[in-house]
Short mmCIF file of C-alpha atoms and ligand atoms in Angstrom, two decimals:
data_model
loop_
_atom_site.label_atom_id
_atom_site.label_comp_id
_atom_site.label_asym_id
_atom_site.label_seq_id
_atom_site.Cartn_x
_atom_site.Cartn_y
_atom_site.Cartn_z
CA UNK A 964 23.89 -26.39 -25.09
CA UNK A 965 26.43 -26.99 -22.39
CA UNK A 966 26.60 -24.94 -19.23
CA UNK A 967 29.99 -23.91 -17.94
CA UNK A 968 30.35 -23.77 -14.24
CA UNK A 969 31.41 -20.63 -12.48
CA UNK A 970 34.88 -21.17 -11.14
CA UNK A 971 36.97 -19.85 -8.39
CA UNK A 972 34.88 -17.44 -6.33
CA UNK A 973 31.42 -16.29 -5.34
CA UNK A 974 31.02 -13.10 -7.31
CA UNK A 975 27.26 -12.47 -7.36
CA UNK A 976 25.55 -12.79 -10.72
CA UNK A 977 23.27 -9.82 -11.43
CA UNK A 978 19.65 -10.65 -12.05
CA UNK A 979 19.73 -12.49 -15.36
CA UNK A 980 18.21 -10.54 -18.21
CA UNK A 981 17.02 -12.70 -21.03
CA UNK A 982 17.40 -10.93 -24.33
CA UNK A 983 15.23 -12.02 -27.24
CA UNK A 984 17.55 -12.87 -30.10
CA UNK A 985 17.90 -10.14 -32.72
CA UNK A 986 19.64 -11.77 -35.65
CA UNK A 987 20.79 -9.76 -38.64
CA UNK A 988 19.55 -11.44 -41.83
CA UNK A 989 22.25 -12.99 -43.97
CA UNK A 990 20.06 -12.76 -47.06
CA UNK A 991 21.90 -9.66 -48.21
CA UNK A 992 25.05 -11.72 -48.83
CA UNK A 993 25.21 -13.68 -52.09
CA UNK A 994 28.10 -16.09 -52.17
CA UNK A 995 29.52 -17.93 -55.16
CA UNK A 996 30.27 -21.62 -54.65
CA UNK A 997 33.78 -21.08 -55.97
CA UNK A 998 35.88 -17.98 -56.55
CA UNK A 999 38.87 -17.23 -58.78
CA UNK A 1000 41.94 -15.09 -58.24
CA UNK A 1001 41.29 -11.40 -58.91
CA UNK A 1002 44.00 -10.53 -61.41
CA UNK A 1003 43.86 -7.81 -64.07
CA UNK A 1004 40.34 -6.79 -63.07
CA UNK A 1005 38.73 -10.21 -63.45
CA UNK A 1006 38.43 -13.50 -61.63
CA UNK A 1007 40.73 -16.08 -63.21
CA UNK A 1008 41.22 -19.76 -62.48
CA UNK A 1009 44.41 -20.57 -60.58
CA UNK A 1010 47.22 -22.13 -62.57
CA UNK A 1011 47.91 -24.21 -59.48
CA UNK A 1012 44.52 -25.88 -60.00
CA UNK A 1013 44.12 -26.10 -56.21
CA UNK A 1014 41.22 -24.93 -54.06
CA UNK A 1015 40.34 -24.93 -50.37
CA UNK A 1016 37.15 -24.26 -48.41
CA UNK A 1017 36.51 -21.36 -46.08
CA UNK A 1018 34.02 -21.84 -43.25
CA UNK A 1019 31.82 -19.97 -40.83
CA UNK A 1020 33.63 -20.42 -37.49
CA UNK A 1021 30.35 -20.05 -35.56
CA UNK A 1022 28.78 -23.09 -37.24
CA UNK A 1023 31.67 -24.85 -39.03
CA UNK A 1024 29.52 -24.69 -42.19
CA UNK A 1025 31.53 -24.33 -45.45
CA UNK A 1026 30.85 -21.01 -47.17
CA UNK A 1027 32.81 -21.10 -50.43
CA UNK A 1028 35.84 -22.53 -52.22
CA UNK A 1029 38.89 -20.38 -52.88
CA UNK A 1030 41.96 -20.84 -55.02
CA UNK A 1031 45.22 -21.72 -53.37
CA UNK A 1032 47.51 -19.46 -55.41
CA UNK A 1033 50.85 -21.06 -56.27
CA UNK A 1034 54.14 -19.35 -57.25
CA UNK A 1035 53.04 -19.09 -60.92
CA UNK A 1036 49.79 -17.37 -59.90
CA UNK A 1037 51.68 -14.97 -57.65
CA UNK A 1038 54.17 -14.16 -60.44
CA UNK A 1039 51.31 -13.49 -62.86
CA UNK A 1040 49.54 -11.14 -60.41
CA UNK A 1041 52.77 -9.23 -59.78
CA UNK A 1042 53.47 -8.95 -63.51
CA UNK A 1043 49.97 -7.61 -64.16
CA UNK A 1044 50.36 -5.12 -61.29
CA UNK A 1045 53.69 -3.97 -62.73
CA UNK A 1046 52.15 -3.46 -66.17
CA UNK A 1047 49.30 -1.46 -64.63
CA UNK A 1048 51.87 0.66 -62.79
CA UNK A 1049 53.85 1.37 -65.97
CA UNK A 1050 50.90 1.75 -68.32
CA UNK A 1051 49.05 4.60 -66.73
CA UNK A 1052 48.57 4.37 -63.00
CA UNK A 1053 51.91 5.84 -61.91
CA UNK A 1054 51.58 8.67 -64.43
CA UNK A 1055 47.88 9.38 -63.78
CA UNK A 1056 47.07 12.84 -62.43
CA UNK A 1057 47.01 12.57 -58.62
CA UNK A 1058 43.50 13.98 -58.61
CA UNK A 1059 42.44 10.93 -60.68
CA UNK A 1060 43.78 8.59 -58.00
CA UNK A 1061 41.85 10.59 -55.40
CA UNK A 1062 38.67 10.17 -57.46
CA UNK A 1063 38.91 6.37 -57.36
CA UNK A 1064 39.63 6.35 -53.63
CA UNK A 1065 36.59 8.54 -52.95
CA UNK A 1066 34.46 6.26 -55.09
CA UNK A 1067 35.65 3.17 -53.21
CA UNK A 1068 34.92 4.87 -49.87
CA UNK A 1069 31.41 5.83 -50.93
CA UNK A 1070 30.59 2.39 -52.33
CA UNK A 1071 31.82 0.78 -49.09
CA UNK A 1072 29.45 3.03 -47.17
CA UNK A 1073 26.56 2.20 -49.49
CA UNK A 1074 27.21 -1.54 -49.23
CA UNK A 1075 28.26 -1.54 -45.60
CA UNK A 1076 25.50 -3.85 -44.35
CA UNK A 1077 26.41 -6.50 -46.93
CA UNK A 1078 30.09 -6.25 -45.97
CA UNK A 1079 29.37 -6.26 -42.23
CA UNK A 1080 27.24 -9.42 -42.46
CA UNK A 1081 29.87 -11.18 -44.58
CA UNK A 1082 32.67 -10.13 -42.22
CA UNK A 1083 30.80 -11.63 -39.27
CA UNK A 1084 29.87 -14.78 -41.21
CA UNK A 1085 33.42 -15.55 -42.29
CA UNK A 1086 35.37 -14.22 -39.31
CA UNK A 1087 33.07 -14.84 -36.31
CA UNK A 1088 33.10 -11.29 -34.95
CA UNK A 1089 29.87 -9.79 -33.55
CA UNK A 1090 27.80 -7.91 -36.14
CA UNK A 1091 27.70 -4.92 -33.78
CA UNK A 1092 31.47 -4.60 -34.17
CA UNK A 1093 31.71 -5.23 -37.91
CA UNK A 1094 28.78 -2.82 -38.47
CA UNK A 1095 29.90 -0.06 -36.09
CA UNK A 1096 33.69 -0.34 -36.16
CA UNK A 1097 35.19 -2.29 -39.09
CA UNK A 1098 33.03 -0.88 -41.87
CA UNK A 1099 32.95 2.81 -40.87
CA UNK A 1100 36.71 2.74 -40.25
CA UNK A 1101 37.47 0.97 -43.54
CA UNK A 1102 35.50 3.61 -45.46
CA UNK A 1103 37.12 6.38 -43.39
CA UNK A 1104 40.59 5.18 -44.43
CA UNK A 1105 39.72 5.44 -48.11
CA UNK A 1106 38.20 8.91 -47.58
CA UNK A 1107 41.24 10.02 -45.61
CA UNK A 1108 43.84 8.85 -48.13
CA UNK A 1109 41.74 10.18 -51.04
CA UNK A 1110 42.39 13.56 -49.45
CA UNK A 1111 46.17 13.05 -49.51
CA UNK A 1112 46.44 11.61 -53.05
CA UNK A 1113 46.84 15.00 -54.75
CA UNK A 1114 48.69 16.67 -51.86
CA UNK A 1115 51.82 14.52 -51.54
CA UNK A 1116 54.05 17.53 -52.30
CA UNK A 1117 52.52 19.24 -49.25
CA UNK A 1118 52.73 16.13 -47.08
CA UNK A 1119 56.48 15.92 -47.78
CA UNK A 1120 57.70 19.39 -48.70
CA UNK A 1121 61.03 19.58 -50.57
CA UNK A 1122 61.29 15.79 -50.77
CA UNK A 1123 59.81 15.05 -54.22
CA UNK A 1124 57.83 11.91 -53.39
CA UNK A 1125 57.62 9.13 -56.01
CA UNK A 1126 55.68 5.84 -55.87
CA UNK A 1127 57.69 2.65 -55.37
CA UNK A 1128 56.01 0.39 -57.92
CA UNK A 1129 54.25 -2.82 -56.87
CA UNK A 1130 53.35 -3.30 -53.21
CA UNK A 1131 52.86 -6.87 -51.94
CA UNK A 1132 50.51 -6.84 -48.95
CA UNK A 1133 49.79 -9.69 -46.54
CA UNK A 1134 47.01 -9.30 -43.98
CA UNK A 1135 45.68 -11.30 -41.02
CA UNK A 1136 42.25 -12.66 -40.13
CA UNK A 1137 41.27 -10.46 -37.18
CA UNK A 1138 40.14 -7.34 -39.13
CA UNK A 1139 40.05 -8.59 -42.73
CA UNK A 1140 38.43 -5.64 -44.50
CA UNK A 1141 39.87 -3.00 -42.19
CA UNK A 1142 43.43 -4.33 -42.65
CA UNK A 1143 42.82 -4.37 -46.40
CA UNK A 1144 41.80 -0.69 -46.20
CA UNK A 1145 44.84 0.19 -44.04
CA UNK A 1146 47.06 -1.35 -46.72
CA UNK A 1147 45.39 -0.52 -50.05
CA UNK A 1148 44.30 3.08 -49.40
CA UNK A 1149 47.77 4.60 -48.72
CA UNK A 1150 49.43 2.43 -51.40
CA UNK A 1151 47.06 3.72 -54.09
CA UNK A 1152 47.13 7.31 -52.81
CA UNK A 1153 50.91 7.21 -53.19
CA UNK A 1154 50.61 5.94 -56.78
CA UNK A 1155 51.57 2.27 -56.36
CA UNK A 1156 49.79 -0.81 -57.62
CA UNK A 1157 49.00 -3.72 -55.32
CA UNK A 1158 48.95 -7.49 -54.95
CA UNK A 1159 47.19 -8.36 -51.69
CA UNK A 1160 46.83 -11.71 -49.95
CA UNK A 1161 44.07 -11.97 -47.34
CA UNK A 1162 44.35 -14.54 -44.53
CA UNK A 1163 43.47 -18.12 -45.38
CA UNK A 1164 40.48 -18.24 -43.00
CA UNK A 1165 38.91 -14.87 -43.88
CA UNK A 1166 39.16 -14.14 -47.61
CA UNK A 1167 35.51 -13.37 -48.41
CA UNK A 1168 35.25 -9.63 -47.77
CA UNK A 1169 38.45 -9.11 -49.78
CA UNK A 1170 36.80 -10.94 -52.68
CA UNK A 1171 33.60 -8.90 -52.32
CA UNK A 1172 35.85 -5.83 -52.34
CA UNK A 1173 36.91 -6.83 -55.89
CA UNK A 1174 33.32 -6.13 -56.89
CA UNK A 1175 33.64 -2.66 -55.35
CA UNK A 1176 36.80 -2.07 -57.41
CA UNK A 1177 34.93 -2.94 -60.58
CA UNK A 1178 31.98 -0.75 -59.56
CA UNK A 1179 34.44 2.12 -58.99
CA UNK A 1180 35.93 1.40 -62.45
CA UNK A 1181 39.43 1.24 -61.05
CA UNK A 1182 41.74 0.45 -64.00
CA UNK A 1183 42.34 -3.33 -64.26
CA UNK A 1184 45.52 -4.59 -62.62
CA UNK A 1185 45.91 -1.70 -60.16
CA UNK A 1186 44.66 -3.94 -57.33
CA UNK A 1187 45.01 -7.73 -57.54
CA UNK A 1188 43.80 -10.08 -54.82
CA UNK A 1189 45.13 -13.60 -54.51
CA UNK A 1190 43.99 -16.16 -51.97
CA UNK A 1191 45.92 -18.97 -50.33
CA UNK A 1192 47.74 -19.97 -47.19
CA UNK A 1193 51.13 -19.07 -45.74
CA UNK A 1194 52.89 -20.61 -48.76
CA UNK A 1195 51.15 -18.06 -51.01
CA UNK A 1196 52.29 -15.29 -48.64
CA UNK A 1197 55.84 -16.62 -48.75
CA UNK A 1198 55.74 -16.71 -52.57
CA UNK A 1199 54.56 -13.09 -52.62
CA UNK A 1200 57.47 -12.08 -50.37
CA UNK A 1201 59.91 -13.78 -52.77
CA UNK A 1202 58.28 -12.34 -55.90
CA UNK A 1203 59.29 -9.32 -57.96
CA UNK A 1204 57.55 -6.71 -55.74
CA UNK A 1205 59.11 -3.42 -54.59
CA UNK A 1206 57.69 -3.47 -51.11
CA UNK A 1207 56.10 -5.83 -48.60
CA UNK A 1208 53.61 -4.62 -46.01
CA UNK A 1209 52.81 -7.36 -43.49
CA UNK A 1210 50.49 -7.59 -40.49
CA UNK A 1211 50.50 -10.79 -38.48
CA UNK A 1212 52.58 -12.82 -36.05
CA UNK A 1213 56.06 -11.80 -34.90
CA UNK A 1214 57.39 -15.21 -35.96
CA UNK A 1215 56.32 -14.81 -39.60
CA UNK A 1216 57.38 -11.14 -39.53
CA UNK A 1217 60.90 -12.18 -38.56
CA UNK A 1218 61.00 -14.80 -41.32
CA UNK A 1219 59.94 -12.16 -43.86
CA UNK A 1220 62.60 -9.75 -42.61
CA UNK A 1221 65.25 -12.44 -43.00
CA UNK A 1222 64.04 -13.24 -46.51
CA UNK A 1223 64.14 -9.60 -47.61
CA UNK A 1224 67.46 -8.69 -46.01
CA UNK A 1225 69.81 -7.35 -48.69
CA UNK A 1226 67.21 -7.34 -51.48
CA UNK A 1227 66.56 -3.60 -51.36
CA UNK A 1228 62.81 -4.19 -51.10
CA UNK A 1229 61.08 -1.97 -48.59
CA UNK A 1230 59.34 -3.56 -45.63
CA UNK A 1231 56.88 -2.58 -42.92
CA UNK A 1232 55.88 -5.01 -40.18
CA UNK A 1233 52.90 -4.68 -37.85
CA UNK A 1234 53.25 -7.62 -35.49
CA UNK A 1235 51.99 -8.85 -32.16
CA UNK A 1236 51.58 -7.17 -28.79
CA UNK A 1237 51.08 -7.74 -25.08
CA UNK A 1238 49.75 -4.36 -24.07
CA UNK A 1239 49.55 -3.15 -20.49
CA UNK A 1240 46.32 -1.42 -19.51
CA UNK A 1241 47.36 0.53 -16.39
CA UNK A 1242 44.76 1.52 -13.81
CA UNK A 1243 45.69 4.16 -11.18
CA UNK A 1244 43.69 4.54 -7.99
CA UNK A 1245 42.44 8.02 -8.86
CA UNK A 1246 40.71 6.94 -12.07
CA UNK A 1247 36.96 6.84 -12.69
CA UNK A 1248 36.57 3.18 -11.73
CA UNK A 1249 33.38 2.34 -13.62
CA UNK A 1250 34.71 3.91 -16.82
CA UNK A 1251 37.95 2.03 -16.37
CA UNK A 1252 36.03 -1.26 -16.08
CA UNK A 1253 34.33 -0.52 -19.42
CA UNK A 1254 37.74 0.33 -20.88
CA UNK A 1255 39.23 -2.92 -19.59
CA UNK A 1256 36.36 -4.94 -21.08
CA UNK A 1257 36.64 -3.13 -24.40
CA UNK A 1258 40.42 -3.51 -24.26
CA UNK A 1259 40.49 -7.28 -23.99
CA UNK A 1260 37.11 -8.70 -25.07
CA UNK A 1261 36.60 -6.57 -28.21
CA UNK A 1262 36.74 -8.94 -31.21
CA UNK A 1263 37.21 -11.91 -28.80
CA UNK A 1264 40.64 -10.52 -27.95
CA UNK A 1265 41.84 -11.14 -31.54
CA UNK A 1266 43.45 -7.71 -31.52
CA UNK A 1267 47.17 -7.01 -31.80
CA UNK A 1268 46.85 -4.01 -29.49
CA UNK A 1269 44.47 -5.77 -27.00
CA UNK A 1270 44.93 -4.68 -23.39
CA UNK A 1271 45.79 -8.23 -22.36
CA UNK A 1272 47.86 -7.36 -19.26
CA UNK A 1273 45.91 -5.42 -16.67
CA UNK A 1274 48.15 -3.53 -14.24
CA UNK A 1275 46.11 -2.40 -11.23
CA UNK A 1276 47.33 -0.13 -8.42
CA UNK A 1277 47.23 -2.22 -5.27
CA UNK A 1278 44.98 0.16 -3.31
CA UNK A 1279 42.03 -0.42 -5.66
CA UNK A 1280 42.71 -4.02 -6.57
CA UNK A 1281 39.80 -5.58 -4.70
CA UNK A 1282 36.97 -3.22 -5.67
CA UNK A 1283 38.17 -3.17 -9.26
CA UNK A 1284 38.33 -6.95 -9.60
CA UNK A 1285 34.90 -7.30 -8.04
CA UNK A 1286 33.39 -4.80 -10.49
CA UNK A 1287 35.19 -6.45 -13.39
CA UNK A 1288 33.94 -9.93 -12.52
CA UNK A 1289 30.42 -8.63 -12.14
CA UNK A 1290 30.65 -6.95 -15.55
CA UNK A 1291 31.86 -10.21 -17.08
CA UNK A 1292 28.68 -11.95 -16.04
CA UNK A 1293 26.71 -9.57 -18.28
CA UNK A 1294 28.68 -10.31 -21.45
CA UNK A 1295 26.76 -12.32 -23.99
CA UNK A 1296 28.70 -14.91 -25.97
CA UNK A 1297 27.13 -16.47 -29.05
CA UNK A 1298 25.79 -16.02 -32.57
CA UNK A 1299 27.92 -13.33 -34.25
CA UNK A 1300 24.94 -12.23 -36.34
CA UNK A 1301 22.83 -11.52 -33.23
CA UNK A 1302 22.86 -7.76 -32.55
CA UNK A 1303 22.94 -8.45 -28.78
CA UNK A 1304 26.14 -10.49 -28.94
CA UNK A 1305 29.23 -9.10 -27.20
CA UNK A 1306 31.65 -11.93 -27.96
CA UNK A 1307 31.39 -13.95 -31.14
CA UNK A 1308 33.21 -17.06 -32.32
CA UNK A 1309 36.94 -17.73 -32.14
CA UNK A 1310 38.26 -17.39 -35.67
CA UNK A 1311 39.52 -20.95 -36.20
CA UNK A 1312 40.04 -24.28 -34.50
CA UNK A 1313 43.78 -23.65 -34.58
CA UNK A 1314 43.39 -20.33 -32.74
CA UNK A 1315 41.00 -21.93 -30.22
CA UNK A 1316 43.59 -24.63 -29.49
CA UNK A 1317 46.27 -21.98 -28.98
CA UNK A 1318 44.06 -20.12 -26.47
CA UNK A 1319 43.20 -23.36 -24.65
CA UNK A 1320 46.86 -24.29 -24.42
CA UNK A 1321 47.89 -20.94 -22.92
CA UNK A 1322 44.96 -20.91 -20.49
CA UNK A 1323 45.94 -24.42 -19.30
CA UNK A 1324 49.52 -23.15 -18.85
CA UNK A 1325 48.23 -20.23 -16.76
CA UNK A 1326 46.40 -22.56 -14.39
CA UNK A 1327 49.37 -24.93 -14.19
CA UNK A 1328 51.77 -22.12 -13.40
CA UNK A 1329 49.60 -21.08 -10.44
CA UNK A 1330 47.34 -18.24 -11.60
CA UNK A 1331 43.73 -18.15 -10.41
CA UNK A 1332 41.14 -18.40 -13.16
CA UNK A 1333 37.71 -16.75 -13.26
CA UNK A 1334 35.12 -17.45 -15.95
CA UNK A 1335 31.51 -16.28 -15.60
CA UNK A 1336 28.65 -18.75 -16.00
CA UNK A 1337 28.11 -18.92 -19.72
CA UNK A 1338 26.20 -21.00 -22.24
CA UNK A 1339 28.14 -21.82 -25.36
CA UNK A 1340 26.73 -23.14 -28.63
CA UNK A 1341 27.65 -26.76 -29.29
CA UNK A 1342 28.99 -26.26 -32.81
CA UNK A 1343 31.66 -23.80 -33.77
CA UNK A 1344 34.67 -22.41 -31.89
CA UNK A 1345 34.02 -20.57 -28.64
CA UNK A 1346 35.84 -19.39 -25.57
CA UNK A 1347 34.39 -17.96 -22.36
CA UNK A 1348 35.69 -14.50 -21.34
CA UNK A 1349 38.40 -15.24 -18.82
CA UNK A 1350 40.30 -13.34 -16.12
CA UNK A 1351 43.47 -14.61 -14.45
CA UNK A 1352 44.49 -13.12 -11.11
CA UNK A 1353 47.62 -13.94 -9.04
CA UNK A 1354 49.70 -13.70 -12.18
CA UNK A 1355 53.48 -13.43 -11.94
CA UNK A 1356 55.37 -11.55 -14.65
CA UNK A 1357 57.22 -14.70 -15.65
CA UNK A 1358 54.07 -16.71 -16.45
CA UNK A 1359 53.44 -17.47 -20.10
CA UNK A 1360 50.04 -15.75 -19.86
CA UNK A 1361 51.86 -12.53 -18.89
CA UNK A 1362 54.51 -12.86 -21.60
CA UNK A 1363 52.96 -14.44 -24.69
CA UNK A 1364 50.31 -13.07 -27.00
CA UNK A 1365 47.19 -15.18 -26.37
CA UNK A 1366 45.06 -13.46 -29.02
CA UNK A 1367 41.88 -14.52 -27.26
CA UNK A 1368 39.43 -13.24 -24.59
CA UNK A 1369 41.85 -13.82 -21.73
CA UNK A 1370 43.03 -11.12 -19.32
CA UNK A 1371 46.03 -11.45 -17.00
CA UNK A 1372 45.93 -9.20 -13.93
CA UNK A 1373 49.06 -7.93 -12.16
CA UNK A 1374 49.43 -5.23 -9.53
CA UNK A 1375 51.77 -2.30 -8.85
CA UNK A 1376 52.29 0.30 -6.12
CA UNK A 1377 54.07 3.27 -7.74
CA UNK A 1378 54.11 4.82 -11.22
CA UNK A 1379 57.76 3.72 -11.61
CA UNK A 1380 56.83 0.14 -10.89
CA UNK A 1381 53.93 0.35 -13.37
CA UNK A 1382 56.31 1.55 -16.09
CA UNK A 1383 58.84 -1.16 -15.33
CA UNK A 1384 56.24 -3.92 -15.45
CA UNK A 1385 54.51 -2.50 -18.52
CA UNK A 1386 57.83 -2.42 -20.42
CA UNK A 1387 58.80 -5.91 -19.29
CA UNK A 1388 57.82 -7.55 -22.58
CA UNK A 1389 59.51 -8.09 -25.93
CA UNK A 1390 56.57 -6.26 -27.54
CA UNK A 1391 55.87 -2.52 -27.76
CA UNK A 1392 52.66 -1.90 -29.65
CA UNK A 1393 50.20 -0.17 -27.34
CA UNK A 1394 49.28 0.72 -23.76
CA UNK A 1395 46.44 2.30 -21.78
CA UNK A 1396 46.64 4.65 -18.81
CA UNK A 1397 43.68 5.41 -16.54
CA UNK A 1398 44.09 8.34 -14.14
CA UNK A 1399 42.48 11.71 -13.61
CA UNK A 1400 45.86 13.49 -13.62
CA UNK A 1401 46.92 14.88 -16.98
CA UNK A 1402 50.50 15.33 -15.76
CA UNK A 1403 50.69 11.65 -14.87
CA UNK A 1404 49.39 10.64 -18.31
CA UNK A 1405 52.21 12.62 -19.94
CA UNK A 1406 54.80 11.30 -17.47
CA UNK A 1407 53.74 7.73 -18.24
CA UNK A 1408 53.53 8.29 -21.99
CA UNK A 1409 57.16 9.47 -22.07
CA UNK A 1410 58.30 6.27 -20.40
CA UNK A 1411 56.11 3.55 -21.87
CA UNK A 1412 57.71 1.70 -24.79
CA UNK A 1413 54.64 1.54 -26.99
CA UNK A 1414 53.71 2.96 -30.36
CA UNK A 1415 50.19 3.92 -29.26
CA UNK A 1416 49.15 5.05 -25.78
CA UNK A 1417 45.52 5.63 -24.95
CA UNK A 1418 44.56 7.74 -21.92
CA UNK A 1419 41.22 7.07 -20.22
CA UNK A 1420 40.04 5.16 -23.26
CA UNK A 1421 41.14 2.11 -25.23
CA UNK A 1422 41.06 0.69 -28.78
CA UNK A 1423 40.28 4.03 -30.41
CA UNK A 1424 41.28 4.32 -34.04
CA UNK A 1425 41.28 7.16 -36.49
CA UNK A 1426 42.71 7.17 -40.01
CA UNK A 1427 44.51 10.44 -39.28
CA UNK A 1428 46.43 8.90 -36.39
CA UNK A 1429 49.53 6.79 -37.10
CA UNK A 1430 49.60 3.25 -35.67
CA UNK A 1431 52.55 0.87 -35.27
CA UNK A 1432 55.05 -0.61 -32.85
CA UNK A 1433 58.50 -0.79 -31.34
CA UNK A 1434 60.67 -3.78 -30.44
CA UNK A 1435 59.12 -7.11 -31.52
CA UNK A 1436 55.85 -5.39 -32.46
CA UNK A 1437 57.42 -4.29 -35.73
CA UNK A 1438 58.30 -1.06 -37.49
CA UNK A 1439 56.73 1.45 -39.83
CA UNK A 1440 53.47 3.30 -39.30
CA UNK A 1441 50.04 2.89 -40.84
CA UNK A 1442 47.52 5.72 -40.79
CA UNK A 1443 48.04 9.44 -40.96
CA UNK A 1444 50.60 11.21 -43.13
CA UNK A 1445 53.16 8.79 -41.69
CA UNK A 1446 51.32 5.90 -43.35
CA UNK A 1447 52.12 7.27 -46.82
CA UNK A 1448 55.85 7.35 -46.28
CA UNK A 1449 56.52 3.59 -46.54
CA UNK A 1450 54.88 3.64 -49.99
CA UNK A 1451 57.10 6.41 -51.37
CA UNK A 1452 60.65 7.01 -52.49
CA UNK A 1453 62.11 10.45 -52.05
CA UNK A 1454 64.52 12.44 -54.16
CA UNK A 1455 65.74 14.78 -51.42
CA UNK A 1456 66.34 18.37 -52.53
CA UNK A 1457 68.67 20.83 -50.89
CA UNK A 1458 65.82 22.89 -49.50
CA UNK A 1459 64.13 26.11 -50.45
P1 NDP B 1563 50.38 -15.41 -39.34
O1 NDP B 1563 51.45 -14.43 -39.08
O2 NDP B 1563 50.77 -16.78 -39.78
O3 NDP B 1563 49.39 -14.85 -40.48
C1 NDP B 1563 49.34 -13.54 -40.96
C2 NDP B 1563 49.33 -13.53 -42.49
O4 NDP B 1563 50.59 -14.00 -42.98
C3 NDP B 1563 48.29 -14.46 -43.09
O5 NDP B 1563 47.82 -13.92 -44.30
C4 NDP B 1563 49.11 -15.71 -43.34
O6 NDP B 1563 48.56 -16.55 -44.30
C5 NDP B 1563 50.40 -15.11 -43.84
N1 NDP B 1563 51.58 -16.00 -43.73
C6 NDP B 1563 51.73 -17.12 -42.97
N2 NDP B 1563 52.97 -17.63 -43.13
C7 NDP B 1563 53.61 -16.81 -43.99
C8 NDP B 1563 54.94 -16.80 -44.55
N3 NDP B 1563 55.84 -17.71 -44.22
N4 NDP B 1563 55.27 -15.80 -45.40
C9 NDP B 1563 54.38 -14.84 -45.71
N5 NDP B 1563 53.12 -14.81 -45.22
C10 NDP B 1563 52.74 -15.78 -44.38
O7 NDP B 1563 49.45 -15.50 -38.11
P2 NDP B 1563 48.49 -16.70 -37.69
O8 NDP B 1563 47.24 -16.54 -38.48
O9 NDP B 1563 49.16 -18.03 -37.82
O10 NDP B 1563 48.28 -16.41 -36.15
C11 NDP B 1563 49.24 -16.85 -35.23
C12 NDP B 1563 49.39 -15.86 -34.13
O11 NDP B 1563 49.84 -14.62 -34.65
C13 NDP B 1563 48.08 -15.50 -33.44
O12 NDP B 1563 47.76 -16.42 -32.47
C14 NDP B 1563 48.40 -14.14 -32.90
O13 NDP B 1563 49.05 -14.27 -31.67
C15 NDP B 1563 49.32 -13.55 -33.92
N6 NDP B 1563 48.63 -12.65 -34.86
C16 NDP B 1563 48.84 -11.33 -34.74
C17 NDP B 1563 48.19 -10.45 -35.56
C18 NDP B 1563 48.38 -9.00 -35.46
O14 NDP B 1563 47.53 -8.24 -35.91
N7 NDP B 1563 49.47 -8.53 -34.93
C19 NDP B 1563 47.23 -10.91 -36.56
C20 NDP B 1563 47.13 -12.35 -36.66
C21 NDP B 1563 47.80 -13.15 -35.81
P3 NDP B 1563 47.50 -17.67 -43.84
O15 NDP B 1563 46.40 -17.02 -43.11
O16 NDP B 1563 47.05 -18.16 -45.13
O17 NDP B 1563 48.27 -18.65 -43.00
#
């Protein structure tokens, strides 16, 4: 174990509480040494013949081997999905589709511990989060869209909704199962079939989900899951699908948009963010501190809507920063399977290097760094929760998405200035406002360029609530009735 030194200031450390470790057993998870591609309801060997290993980022231990799907594999999965669409699924009674979605939701609930442990093993996130957030929300999305499956005519009155066909879906590594649920549940409710590619580093819960599909007796070919890296994603974008739904980096989102321009294929993009979490001097300070911590350190900051820019009203800057630093000293970083852990492992070496590079840039540009004393395991990928103060708007740490446990603090005097600074970013995904005045919340919400604005809370999700961005954070909405629309075509009627 290495001890990191406290840097920068003399914030007192509260009396250290030693927690006995409380590890969740990983016995419940049974992994195969090698997996196939899930196509047509069974695992098949890749025609590419290539495999790669996925690891546990907390220990660097290999967990399983996965196929690297090539263009031929992608084409096969899309063809099978198209056959499943034509041979029954698109014509099935909507109530039948609802039945399968309910079954999937219930099985996810029944097997939630197994999924939560696997999510933490493969992705590095604390078990407390995968158990209490990812799994309940994933099941809730299937329940929610099961409810819509036979009510599309009511969701879109006078518009005669029709499914599109085959949806190609590409998801990232930060919420593997939850992003799968966000994508698959509305696509199936709307009557489409699916080919989904999970992220290269976190494919295992998607593969376990194939077992759920079989348990639910979903007709073969309705959902196909193919593993691989960015090249597999690119092949899926080029393939014969009717729609692409992508969540990931703005850079790849732009490349996909260029590729699809003029093809007539539908596209939704949920990309990066650099959210402002705005703290007014009349807020409940201790609650705000919890909201700030949840906003940026939840899932090690690997969250597109993370509150990574803290805007603090000048009059409360000092007491707030002191409380925040003190709170940081109580965060426990370590084994993701320990139920006491607040921050788990960084998802990959590549992501760790990106965080380290941006943190070095922050220091070089002149910001002041604070990291609490913290013991980090020797193996695996870790980063200490970090706060930067003295940050100028032009610094890279105030402009670029770090996607790690790193907070950049700026100040403001007036609500107008807060709005101007909050909107000074190419992104527009989310924002937080902390104030006791309801009128100010509404005033701010009208002016902030963000798809989601939380008031006196942060990182709250509900399947009934649409989520998505503006500007370089993408377009299209996931969740709610709005989340069905990108999976439907409409034959508009004249009214009535
Ligand atoms: P990517 O955008 O590369 O990955 C997202 C998904 O797209 C993955 O499944 C990835 O596959 C796939 N992909 C990669 N290249 C292509 C391509 N050319 N065509 C189609 N699909 C492709 O994100 P990274 O994992 O590289 O992360 C980089 C940065 O992106 C992060 O540091 C973070 O800032 C941001 N990010 C934002 C997310 C969000 O939710 N908004 C989520 C993840 C990252 P594979 O994993 O196999 O490479």
